[in-house]
XYZ file of C-alpha atoms in Angstrom:
731
model
C 0.000 0.000 0.000
C 2.775 2.424 0.895
C 4.574 1.491 -2.315
C 1.497 2.536 -4.290
C 1.291 5.837 -2.397
C 4.950 6.728 -2.801
C 5.527 5.041 -6.204
C 8.822 3.663 -4.853
C 10.099 0.461 -3.371
C 10.594 0.609 0.377
C 13.020 -2.175 1.316
C 14.139 -0.465 4.521
C 10.587 -0.369 5.874
C 10.480 -4.148 6.221
C 13.938 -4.229 7.812
C 12.920 -1.583 10.349
C 9.736 -3.478 11.222
C 11.758 -6.684 11.669
C 14.257 -4.888 13.917
C 11.488 -3.468 16.101
C 9.800 -6.874 16.392
C 13.083 -8.559 17.307
C 13.809 -6.053 20.088
C 10.311 -6.429 21.515
C 10.596 -10.224 21.448
C 13.987 -10.228 23.185
C 13.213 -7.672 25.876
C 11.317 -9.949 28.340
C 14.030 -12.644 28.229
C 17.451 -10.966 28.054
C 19.315 -14.067 29.261
C 18.391 -15.932 26.065
C 21.063 -14.091 24.065
C 22.893 -17.331 23.218
C 19.809 -18.658 21.445
C 19.454 -15.401 19.549
C 23.126 -15.592 18.528
C 22.776 -19.147 17.192
C 19.590 -18.271 15.301
C 21.215 -15.170 13.805
C 24.283 -17.112 12.650
C 22.238 -19.925 11.051
C 19.847 -17.531 9.334
C 22.732 -15.422 8.019
C 24.260 -18.510 6.389
C 20.869 -19.476 4.957
C 20.340 -15.985 3.539
C 23.730 -16.045 1.822
C 23.070 -19.522 0.427
C 19.491 -18.883 -0.704
C 18.950 -15.125 -1.165
C 15.405 -14.258 -0.182
C 13.596 -11.215 1.134
C 11.837 -13.321 3.732
C 15.094 -14.817 5.015
C 16.652 -11.342 5.106
C 13.803 -10.055 7.254
C 14.032 -13.023 9.626
C 17.790 -12.534 9.882
C 17.285 -8.871 10.758
C 14.729 -9.946 13.359
C 17.174 -12.342 15.042
C 20.101 -9.897 14.720
C 18.381 -7.131 16.667
C 17.043 -9.641 19.179
C 20.620 -10.769 19.790
C 21.992 -7.213 19.953
C 19.357 -6.163 22.492
C 19.659 -9.166 24.801
C 23.456 -9.284 24.604
C 23.678 -5.568 25.363
C 21.703 -6.084 28.562
C 23.503 -9.202 29.731
C 26.938 -7.699 29.112
C 26.193 -4.542 31.098
C 27.887 -4.792 34.540
C 25.275 -2.442 35.969
C 22.446 -4.771 34.935
C 24.285 -7.779 36.378
C 24.716 -5.938 39.693
C 21.084 -4.803 39.743
C 19.760 -8.389 39.778
C 21.894 -9.345 42.769
C 20.009 -9.672 46.093
C 20.899 -7.494 49.079
C 22.826 -5.072 46.883
C 22.312 -2.049 49.145
C 23.397 -3.673 52.419
C 27.110 -2.993 51.976
C 29.110 0.092 51.034
C 31.464 0.248 48.062
C 34.474 2.319 47.058
C 33.827 3.775 43.615
C 35.786 5.711 41.051
C 33.487 7.516 38.643
C 33.455 10.148 35.915
C 30.636 12.689 35.682
C 28.775 12.281 32.380
C 26.182 15.057 32.682
C 25.963 18.541 34.105
C 25.342 18.281 37.880
C 22.062 19.718 39.104
C 21.709 20.887 42.736
C 19.174 19.326 45.094
C 18.432 22.249 47.403
C 16.362 20.143 49.792
C 19.113 17.609 50.544
C 22.071 19.891 49.821
C 23.532 17.472 47.272
C 24.325 17.345 43.559
C 22.695 14.886 41.178
C 24.232 13.714 37.927
C 24.815 10.743 35.668
C 28.161 9.062 36.273
C 30.222 6.397 34.547
C 31.580 3.995 37.156
C 35.033 2.796 36.097
C 36.152 1.090 39.301
C 34.291 -0.580 42.159
C 36.137 -1.956 45.166
C 39.453 -1.713 43.263
C 38.062 -3.760 40.346
C 37.743 -2.282 36.867
C 34.230 -2.016 35.505
C 32.166 0.177 33.191
C 28.519 1.053 33.807
C 26.294 4.090 34.324
C 24.706 5.097 37.628
C 22.350 7.889 38.677
C 24.496 9.503 41.343
C 23.791 11.744 44.333
C 26.843 13.294 45.947
C 27.447 15.964 48.565
C 30.575 17.413 46.951
C 30.378 20.933 45.574
C 31.898 22.686 42.543
C 31.368 19.656 40.313
C 31.321 19.805 36.529
C 31.178 17.538 33.524
C 34.254 15.328 33.157
C 35.351 15.360 36.815
C 36.754 12.079 38.122
C 35.727 11.329 41.713
C 36.751 8.811 44.342
C 33.915 8.211 46.775
C 32.344 5.725 49.165
C 28.666 4.906 49.353
C 25.870 2.497 48.533
C 24.396 1.210 45.279
C 20.648 0.799 45.012
C 18.271 -0.705 42.539
C 15.369 1.504 41.492
C 12.166 1.170 43.471
C 9.186 -0.428 41.811
C 6.051 1.642 41.390
C 3.209 1.006 43.831
C 0.294 2.845 42.203
C -1.549 2.614 38.867
C -0.383 5.281 36.458
C 2.527 6.347 38.672
C 5.573 7.589 36.791
C 8.021 4.685 36.667
C 11.315 6.480 37.184
C 13.186 3.180 37.454
C 11.956 1.982 34.074
C 12.736 5.396 32.577
C 16.325 5.148 33.802
C 16.673 1.533 32.661
C 15.683 2.592 29.156
C 18.571 5.061 29.376
C 20.882 2.081 30.154
C 21.059 3.171 33.791
C 20.260 0.225 36.061
C 21.548 1.476 39.421
C 21.496 4.561 41.585
C 24.388 5.522 43.835
C 24.358 7.644 46.970
C 27.646 8.802 48.466
C 27.630 8.377 52.251
C 31.115 9.763 52.949
C 33.250 12.554 51.555
C 33.975 12.557 47.836
C 37.264 13.719 46.394
C 37.937 15.138 42.931
C 41.106 13.444 41.674
C 41.179 14.921 38.165
C 39.190 17.042 35.736
C 38.407 16.993 32.006
C 38.140 13.189 31.834
C 34.939 13.202 29.782
C 34.378 13.185 26.042
C 36.070 16.251 24.543
C 33.369 16.719 21.903
C 30.641 16.720 24.587
C 32.675 19.090 26.773
C 33.117 21.501 23.861
C 29.410 21.212 23.029
C 28.467 22.076 26.630
C 30.768 25.099 26.543
C 29.169 26.314 23.309
C 25.728 25.630 24.755
C 26.396 27.898 27.737
C 27.840 30.557 25.445
C 24.839 30.407 23.085
C 22.434 30.555 26.040
C 24.181 33.696 27.326
C 23.924 35.321 23.875
C 20.214 34.507 23.583
C 19.586 36.014 27.040
C 21.314 39.313 26.214
C 18.888 42.092 27.029
C 16.314 39.651 28.433
C 17.673 39.300 31.980
C 14.567 40.997 33.403
C 12.171 38.489 31.818
C 13.286 34.958 32.704
C 10.107 33.421 31.268
C 10.798 34.708 27.752
C 14.504 33.828 28.051
C 13.624 30.267 29.065
C 11.169 29.964 26.173
C 13.697 31.139 23.573
C 16.450 28.917 24.985
C 14.043 25.983 25.003
C 13.088 26.471 21.364
C 16.674 26.881 20.132
C 18.701 24.641 22.453
C 16.035 22.244 23.695
C 16.738 23.441 27.250
C 13.762 21.704 28.830
C 15.590 20.983 32.099
C 16.218 24.708 32.657
C 12.561 25.585 32.027
C 10.210 26.314 34.925
C 7.448 23.858 35.790
C 4.652 26.330 35.039
C 6.072 27.140 31.604
C 6.421 23.476 30.684
C 2.875 22.857 31.899
C 1.588 25.615 29.588
C 3.267 24.105 26.523
C 2.243 20.564 27.466
C -1.419 21.413 27.960
C -1.577 23.243 24.622
C 0.220 20.462 22.715
C 3.191 22.644 21.744
C 5.849 21.054 23.970
C 7.535 19.724 20.816
C 8.931 23.229 20.343
C 11.283 22.435 23.256
C 12.461 19.136 21.753
C 15.034 20.530 19.292
C 13.609 18.155 16.693
C 12.790 18.187 12.996
C 11.320 21.697 13.018
C 14.553 23.273 14.229
C 16.846 21.056 12.158
C 14.812 21.650 8.979
C 14.752 25.400 9.601
C 18.476 25.735 10.276
C 19.354 23.320 7.456
C 17.250 25.353 5.032
C 18.943 28.575 6.092
C 22.394 27.051 5.693
C 21.520 25.584 2.276
C 20.495 29.039 1.078
C 23.793 30.443 2.335
C 25.701 27.703 0.478
C 23.836 28.500 -2.728
C 24.551 32.204 -2.385
C 28.237 31.537 -1.870
C 28.255 29.475 -5.040
C 29.575 26.176 -3.678
C 29.281 23.328 -6.169
C 26.370 20.947 -5.666
C 28.591 17.929 -5.010
C 30.119 19.685 -1.982
C 26.834 20.640 -0.316
C 26.849 17.660 2.045
C 30.421 18.438 3.133
C 29.328 21.924 4.143
C 26.130 20.753 5.844
C 27.258 17.711 7.845
C 29.505 19.589 10.339
C 26.730 22.105 11.058
C 24.153 19.363 11.623
C 26.407 17.272 13.873
C 27.403 20.388 15.818
C 23.762 21.313 16.461
C 23.000 17.753 17.613
C 25.943 17.936 20.038
C 24.942 21.340 21.433
C 21.374 20.132 22.080
C 22.542 16.958 23.820
C 22.148 14.267 21.126
C 18.486 13.681 21.956
C 16.572 11.082 19.959
C 14.471 13.569 17.981
C 17.525 15.699 17.139
C 19.637 12.699 16.102
C 16.817 11.374 13.920
C 16.379 14.721 12.177
C 20.129 15.181 11.743
C 20.671 11.732 10.218
C 17.789 12.331 7.809
C 19.261 15.707 6.847
C 22.646 14.064 6.214
C 21.079 11.321 4.074
C 19.196 13.889 1.996
C 22.257 16.116 1.581
C 24.361 13.147 0.474
C 21.654 12.233 -2.032
C 21.715 15.786 -3.411
C 25.512 15.743 -3.670
C 25.393 12.405 -5.514
C 22.461 13.695 -7.616
C 20.319 10.785 -6.483
C 16.969 11.635 -4.935
C 16.406 9.896 -1.594
C 13.053 8.449 -0.544
C 11.866 10.134 2.642
C 10.442 6.902 4.076
C 13.565 4.898 3.259
C 15.712 7.640 4.793
C 13.561 7.601 7.926
C 13.821 3.814 8.211
C 17.606 3.883 7.680
C 17.803 6.490 10.424
C 15.791 4.245 12.732
C 17.999 1.230 11.991
C 21.164 3.233 12.712
C 19.803 4.540 16.014
C 18.554 1.125 17.137
C 21.781 -0.584 16.142
C 23.649 1.894 18.321
C 21.192 1.650 21.245
C 18.222 -0.709 21.133
C 16.774 0.863 24.296
C 15.834 3.918 22.224
C 12.797 1.989 20.974
C 11.154 2.170 24.412
C 11.659 5.900 24.892
C 8.675 8.161 24.303
C 10.815 10.673 22.390
C 11.805 8.046 19.823
C 8.211 6.866 19.435
C 6.779 10.377 19.080
C 9.481 11.454 16.656
C 9.203 8.513 14.282
C 5.421 8.236 14.359
C 5.054 11.963 13.622
C 7.604 12.054 10.781
C 6.245 8.863 9.215
C 2.726 10.323 9.220
C 4.010 13.641 7.839
C 5.732 11.945 4.907
C 2.682 9.843 4.093
C -0.305 12.096 4.680
C 0.489 15.823 4.939
C 0.592 16.616 1.218
C -2.578 14.648 0.295
C -4.523 16.264 3.136
C -3.223 19.745 2.295
C -4.228 19.251 -1.343
C -7.706 18.099 -0.280
C -8.131 21.105 2.040
C -7.074 23.571 -0.663
C -9.389 22.213 -3.381
C -12.424 24.399 -2.479
C -10.223 27.496 -2.791
C -8.312 26.439 -5.911
C -8.283 28.678 -8.973
C -9.798 27.321 -12.166
C -7.194 24.805 -13.422
C -8.015 25.743 -17.032
C -6.918 29.308 -16.406
C -3.217 29.646 -17.403
C -0.946 30.771 -14.606
C 0.343 33.602 -16.818
C -3.154 35.153 -16.702
C -3.462 35.130 -12.907
C -3.858 38.522 -11.305
C -1.631 39.630 -8.420
C -4.540 39.146 -6.019
C -5.029 35.565 -7.233
C -1.317 34.813 -6.868
C -1.251 36.136 -3.296
C -4.488 34.361 -2.390
C -3.310 31.061 -3.865
C 0.004 31.205 -2.003
C -1.692 32.132 1.289
C -4.272 29.367 0.929
C -1.639 26.737 0.135
C 0.560 27.736 3.076
C -2.396 27.827 5.456
C -3.628 24.426 4.293
C -0.135 22.972 4.682
C 0.132 24.287 8.254
C -3.338 22.979 9.143
C -2.600 19.634 7.511
C 0.719 19.367 9.337
C -0.914 20.119 12.694
C -3.772 17.666 12.132
C -1.520 14.829 10.983
C 0.984 15.337 13.811
C -1.811 15.376 16.375
C -3.367 12.196 14.983
C 0.025 10.446 14.883
C 1.205 11.428 18.366
C -2.088 11.256 20.297
C -2.051 7.407 20.589
C 1.526 7.486 21.931
C 0.671 10.181 24.473
C -2.468 8.328 25.552
C -0.500 5.110 26.022
C 2.236 6.711 28.116
C 0.584 9.680 29.820
C -3.201 9.061 29.461
C -3.478 12.760 28.715
C -3.887 14.811 25.525
C -4.624 18.345 24.409
C -7.872 19.147 22.603
C -6.589 22.517 21.341
C -3.289 21.239 19.992
C -4.229 21.691 16.328
C -5.376 25.292 16.779
C -2.419 26.128 19.026
C 0.123 24.812 16.527
C -1.532 26.604 13.603
C -1.281 29.896 15.487
C 2.059 29.443 17.244
C 4.382 27.442 14.960
C 4.753 30.222 12.307
C 5.654 32.726 15.027
C 8.000 30.224 16.691
C 9.753 29.666 13.357
C 10.299 33.403 13.074
C 11.735 33.493 16.624
C 14.124 30.648 15.760
C 15.279 32.420 12.599
C 15.930 35.671 14.446
C 17.691 33.800 17.253
C 19.955 32.072 14.725
C 20.743 35.482 13.234
C 21.574 36.737 16.747
C 24.020 33.860 17.280
C 25.742 34.628 13.989
C 25.541 38.373 14.572
C 27.276 38.083 17.952
C 30.493 37.242 16.107
C 30.072 39.794 13.293
C 28.215 42.724 14.871
C 27.632 42.361 18.599
C 25.450 45.485 18.687
C 22.787 43.683 16.619
C 22.191 40.988 19.265
C 20.163 43.240 21.554
C 17.886 44.415 18.727
C 17.288 40.881 17.470
C 16.664 39.554 20.983
C 14.188 42.329 21.715
C 12.299 41.443 18.542
C 12.283 37.808 19.696
C 11.014 39.016 23.075
C 8.017 40.727 21.485
C 7.067 37.726 19.338
C 7.563 35.315 22.256
C 5.307 37.457 24.421
C 2.619 37.148 21.761
C 3.156 33.365 21.667
C 2.759 33.082 25.448
C -0.308 35.333 25.379
C -1.954 33.166 22.702
C -1.163 29.958 24.584
C -2.532 31.312 27.868
C -5.756 32.409 26.184
C -6.121 28.948 24.656
C -5.332 27.292 27.991
C -8.195 29.264 29.556
C -10.693 27.370 27.378
C -12.582 24.777 29.483
C -11.422 21.204 28.892
C -8.486 22.344 26.768
C -6.819 19.088 27.779
C -8.411 15.811 28.813
C -7.472 12.660 30.657
C -8.340 9.479 28.819
C -7.367 6.497 30.943
C -6.515 3.060 29.659
C -9.094 1.653 32.081
C -12.077 3.889 32.718
C -14.168 3.543 35.847
C -17.282 5.424 34.761
C -19.560 2.370 34.996
C -18.149 0.719 38.140
C -17.975 1.587 41.814
C -14.651 1.392 43.591
C -12.481 2.694 46.396
C -8.701 2.916 46.004
C -6.232 3.581 48.808
C -3.040 4.867 47.187
C 0.400 4.007 48.501
C 1.635 7.470 49.489
C 2.935 6.929 53.006
C 1.481 9.245 55.635
C -0.426 11.369 53.126
C -3.412 8.956 53.264
C -4.835 9.530 49.766
C -8.046 7.684 48.870
C -10.098 7.824 45.662
C -13.809 7.026 45.852
C -15.950 6.471 42.753
C -19.676 6.028 43.449
C -22.745 6.732 41.341
C -20.616 8.246 38.541
C -19.125 10.736 40.999
C -15.473 10.960 41.987
C -14.265 12.005 45.411
C -10.662 12.352 46.583
C -9.641 12.231 50.236
C -6.385 14.214 50.584
C -4.018 15.052 47.728
C -0.567 14.130 48.958
C 2.415 16.465 49.013
C 3.287 18.562 45.987
C 5.708 15.949 44.630
C 3.264 13.124 45.372
C 0.487 15.019 43.602
C 2.611 15.488 40.489
C 4.123 12.001 40.292
C 1.549 9.746 41.993
C -1.931 11.191 42.609
C -2.413 13.154 39.377
C -0.934 10.404 37.137
C -3.290 7.938 38.842
C -6.302 10.173 38.147
C -5.136 10.568 34.549
C -4.712 6.806 34.262
C -8.307 6.367 35.422
C -9.520 9.003 32.933
C -10.822 11.404 35.608
C -11.184 15.021 34.503
C -13.209 16.455 37.396
C -13.734 15.806 41.083
C -17.133 16.285 42.638
C -15.577 16.499 46.083
C -12.103 17.025 47.489
C -11.928 16.182 51.191
C -8.862 17.367 53.080
C -8.089 16.351 56.637
C -6.500 19.000 58.819
C -3.523 16.699 59.418
C -2.700 16.819 55.696
C -3.870 20.341 54.885
C -0.576 22.031 55.698
C 1.627 19.654 53.708
C -0.688 18.980 50.779
C -0.388 20.381 47.281
C -1.564 24.015 46.963
C -5.248 24.038 46.117
C -4.626 26.434 43.212
C -2.336 23.899 41.532
C -4.835 21.075 42.030
C -7.595 23.210 40.511
C -5.407 23.948 37.493
C -5.041 20.227 36.837
C -8.626 19.175 37.535
C -12.095 20.681 37.707
C -12.891 20.507 41.444
C -16.503 21.334 42.266
C -16.409 21.219 46.068
C -13.604 21.396 48.629
C -14.226 20.431 52.269
C -11.889 20.381 55.234
C -12.530 17.621 57.763
C -11.151 18.504 61.166
C -9.845 15.635 63.244
C -9.594 17.923 66.278
C -11.107 21.352 66.864
C -9.424 23.708 69.313
C -10.654 26.966 70.775
C -8.714 28.884 68.126
C -10.641 27.174 65.307
C -14.311 27.176 64.402
C -16.867 25.765 66.810
C -17.877 22.133 66.813
C -21.422 23.007 65.782
C -20.203 24.935 62.723
C -17.946 22.027 61.772
C -20.844 19.595 61.917
C -23.081 21.813 59.806
C -20.347 22.340 57.235
C -19.585 18.665 56.969
C -23.220 17.692 56.420
C -23.151 19.703 53.179
C -20.766 17.197 51.619
C -22.806 15.739 48.770
C -21.438 12.238 48.256
C -23.776 9.309 47.538
C -23.737 6.417 50.041
C -21.525 8.475 52.348
C -21.906 8.781 56.124
C -19.631 10.973 58.223
C -18.760 9.710 61.697
C -18.481 12.343 64.416
C -16.709 11.729 67.702
C -19.937 11.801 69.713
C -23.008 13.834 70.603
C -21.898 16.034 73.501
C -19.898 19.249 72.879
C -16.897 17.694 74.576
C -17.032 14.676 72.277
C -17.737 16.759 69.174
C -14.672 18.880 69.915
C -12.580 15.885 68.906
C -13.730 16.406 65.316
C -14.625 13.674 62.833
C -13.475 10.086 63.326
C -13.954 8.797 59.803
C -16.700 7.906 57.360
C -18.526 4.860 56.067
C -19.064 4.333 52.354
C -21.603 1.880 50.956
C -20.416 0.158 47.813
C -23.169 -2.128 46.636
C -24.260 -4.192 49.653
C -20.881 -3.786 51.329
C -19.788 -1.245 53.910
C -16.285 0.262 53.883
C -14.938 2.111 56.902
C -12.318 4.805 56.299
C -10.773 6.184 59.448
C -7.631 7.914 60.651
C -7.480 5.775 63.781
C -9.267 2.623 64.918
C -10.084 2.930 68.620
C -12.858 2.087 71.079
C -14.516 5.478 70.746
C -15.048 4.842 67.045
C -16.277 1.302 67.695
C -18.922 2.642 70.076
C -20.089 5.170 67.479
C -20.764 2.520 64.830
C -21.745 -0.340 67.109
C -24.187 -2.725 65.493
C -22.943 -2.177 61.943
C -21.189 -4.893 59.985
C -18.049 -3.551 58.331
C -16.651 -5.556 55.406
C -13.487 -3.559 54.734
C -11.643 -1.191 57.041
C -9.111 1.282 55.667
C -7.236 2.391 58.769
C -4.227 4.685 58.681
C -2.941 3.708 62.113
C -4.025 1.928 65.284
C -4.376 3.510 68.689
C -1.645 2.555 71.140
C -4.245 2.573 73.904
C -6.079 -0.420 72.461
C -3.796 -3.434 72.348
C -6.633 -5.939 71.844
C -7.006 -5.647 68.099
C -8.965 -8.892 67.833
C -11.817 -7.367 69.825
C -12.098 -4.515 67.317
C -12.245 -6.903 64.416
C -14.815 -9.191 66.043
C -16.974 -6.331 67.308
C -17.394 -4.832 63.821
C -17.249 -8.080 61.849
C -14.392 -6.779 59.684
C -13.253 -9.218 57.001
C -10.400 -7.241 55.389
C -8.117 -4.481 56.636
C -5.931 -1.976 54.782
C -3.362 -0.479 57.135
C -0.116 1.500 57.102
C 3.141 -0.371 57.470
C 4.678 -3.432 55.870
C 3.680 -6.118 58.379
C 0.790 -7.103 60.597
C 0.503 -5.078 63.827
C 0.585 -6.613 67.270
C -2.675 -8.373 68.016
C -3.245 -9.479 64.427
C -1.590 -12.840 65.002
C -4.432 -13.897 67.263
C -6.802 -13.679 64.295
C -7.232 -16.660 62.025
C -5.583 -16.318 58.624
C -8.804 -17.311 56.838
C -10.844 -14.851 58.883
C -9.253 -11.496 58.034
C -7.123 -10.508 55.046
C -4.499 -7.824 55.613
C -3.261 -5.397 52.964
C -0.235 -3.147 53.317
C 0.039 -0.377 50.669
C 3.622 0.314 51.680
C 4.527 -3.243 50.667
C 1.814 -4.352 48.224
C 0.992 -1.041 46.548
C -2.364 0.673 46.095
C -5.382 -1.345 47.246
C -8.619 -1.216 45.236
C -12.039 -2.530 46.301
C -14.572 -2.905 43.487
C -17.794 -4.770 42.781
C -17.498 -7.945 40.718
C -20.815 -9.708 39.988
C -22.263 -8.715 43.340
C -19.138 -9.586 45.345
C -16.430 -7.250 46.600
C -13.035 -7.841 44.977
C -10.136 -6.374 46.944
C -6.818 -6.404 45.120
C -3.454 -4.769 45.641
C -1.308 -3.367 42.862
C 1.543 -5.855 43.250
C 0.472 -8.336 45.907
C -2.479 -10.437 47.072
C -6.180 -10.168 46.434
C -9.313 -11.533 48.040
C -13.000 -11.829 47.191
C -15.646 -11.028 49.803
C -18.989 -12.672 49.165
C -22.203 -10.835 49.850
C -23.714 -11.496 53.264
C -27.262 -10.732 54.339
C -27.570 -7.854 56.779
């Protein structure tokens, strides 16, 4: 089908598909590399003996399966990561810093990627995510230090960002924390090309910020668009570009490479360099830009494609865009098969593949209603018709490009982030032309700094004005209701459930009843961003009917303004666990709490007298089907007296009272059949209960615990551990 569309043979497409399939097949079983090697050798001999396209594809399949599995099994870091009890002992390490250190202000340390070259006086070679207390560190420093190696923690909640898997896909299988003093033994031990690229990067960033020191937001935006400086960009600015679907402007990808390549090609033509030398003049510029931006996947892909096209022009042989893209993919995967699992690689290749296939046909279809009569000779067109035709074609191309890119990247974003922008097409149509102009002016400023330094300020101020317009447009678009939506892989709109997330002492619980979503506590700011919000996105939740915040978590929770930016929150209620004379009266608290509109929800007060009410709320009971779930901060006798006579099926208890050592009496009094509790082991008193009587769940150990209805029964399952099924009992 693609051959018919492009009118060319696409041999590299099949090879790329075989390579991808081989990597995916080998990834779950890396220790089977010997089998892959034997299969690759036999198939290679068979292909040479009986040339066949099918055998060539199978050989490519086995080759990349072998390369991927052998790469993992030969990595000393991976071999160490699968050893038990790795973190119990300390090690003496010699390492070389491989990235620019970033300060951790909270812990007073520096974080960076390091290449470990010696461990306990034994030579080795692997990468580790390192945290070190030494100061004045820079790329290429060689350190001698003592500390502990750790494997990455597994995720404990649905949708939670898997930092460990992210690092593993970067070929980083261990983290290292220095526990004693670290000593710099030498400097400039890193790659000289990377060191030079970092120096140029800092110099370019300083040039682009000339005259913009008073507006850090605009300076960060310009640096992000030119240098891909996403790490130096503020969280709020990245959020704005993510929610409007324009974050690709910070990726230093095909847009930037194509723009700068086009500018340089025009310069080469003006100079009068012969066609056969064009690639020689272009390749150093392209490689230099890739180095300055950090050799990211999107940049490398665009640069390799630009090199292939320039070589084709120099050899006067037109290159197929799809074949060039597939060759680029094969080169990248042959160098590092882990690139396949990175979202940048997937977004880049899916977008470019769709652009090559569909942008021109869609643009032609969009421009047909505005086309000039084809029987009218072009020589007879008026100036107005020429201008209108050019404007229509450019507009249709921009719209087509935005639509195709959105359609190609939306599935990848939904798979990884469960989140997409509904205004992305409009935002890109309005912003990309202005961003291209900013990039052109910024490139002129970089060149002008060497020829006429006085011009830099004027060019940067022009960039400032255009960037301000870009930010204004994006903020107006972001103010549109539902400008971005969560679309979970597993929606919960038709089922009822309660989920206790594994967030330590933050005590975050999600309740979904009668098509309404309620959240009890939010977690800290970091937990909200990396655990709670990703979970809500994973479940496809775009609005909360109720947000309940306990006073114990109110002070350390995420700011309400940030939570309301991420989700539509209709009602916010504070539940006081203890009311003092400095706070509102107990009567006012009771009245306020009764206004919480949650179906099948009953709030439990501490008692009836003013003295008892002054203790605040004790918890609440939620009916899910014919089952009752108790959610409480503390399980004690006062609470048991309040709900005496009720049969509780599941109790979600954050901690037990030290004044009540007889836990078995609590369980028997309320008829509890399952308990979710803080900690990683059963508390004292639980051993007296029969194992088949009560099932215990520990979010700290087993991950988030979810209770949901399954054919009239209550299924309670943890994210990584056990599960149990409670049958309906007559009340």
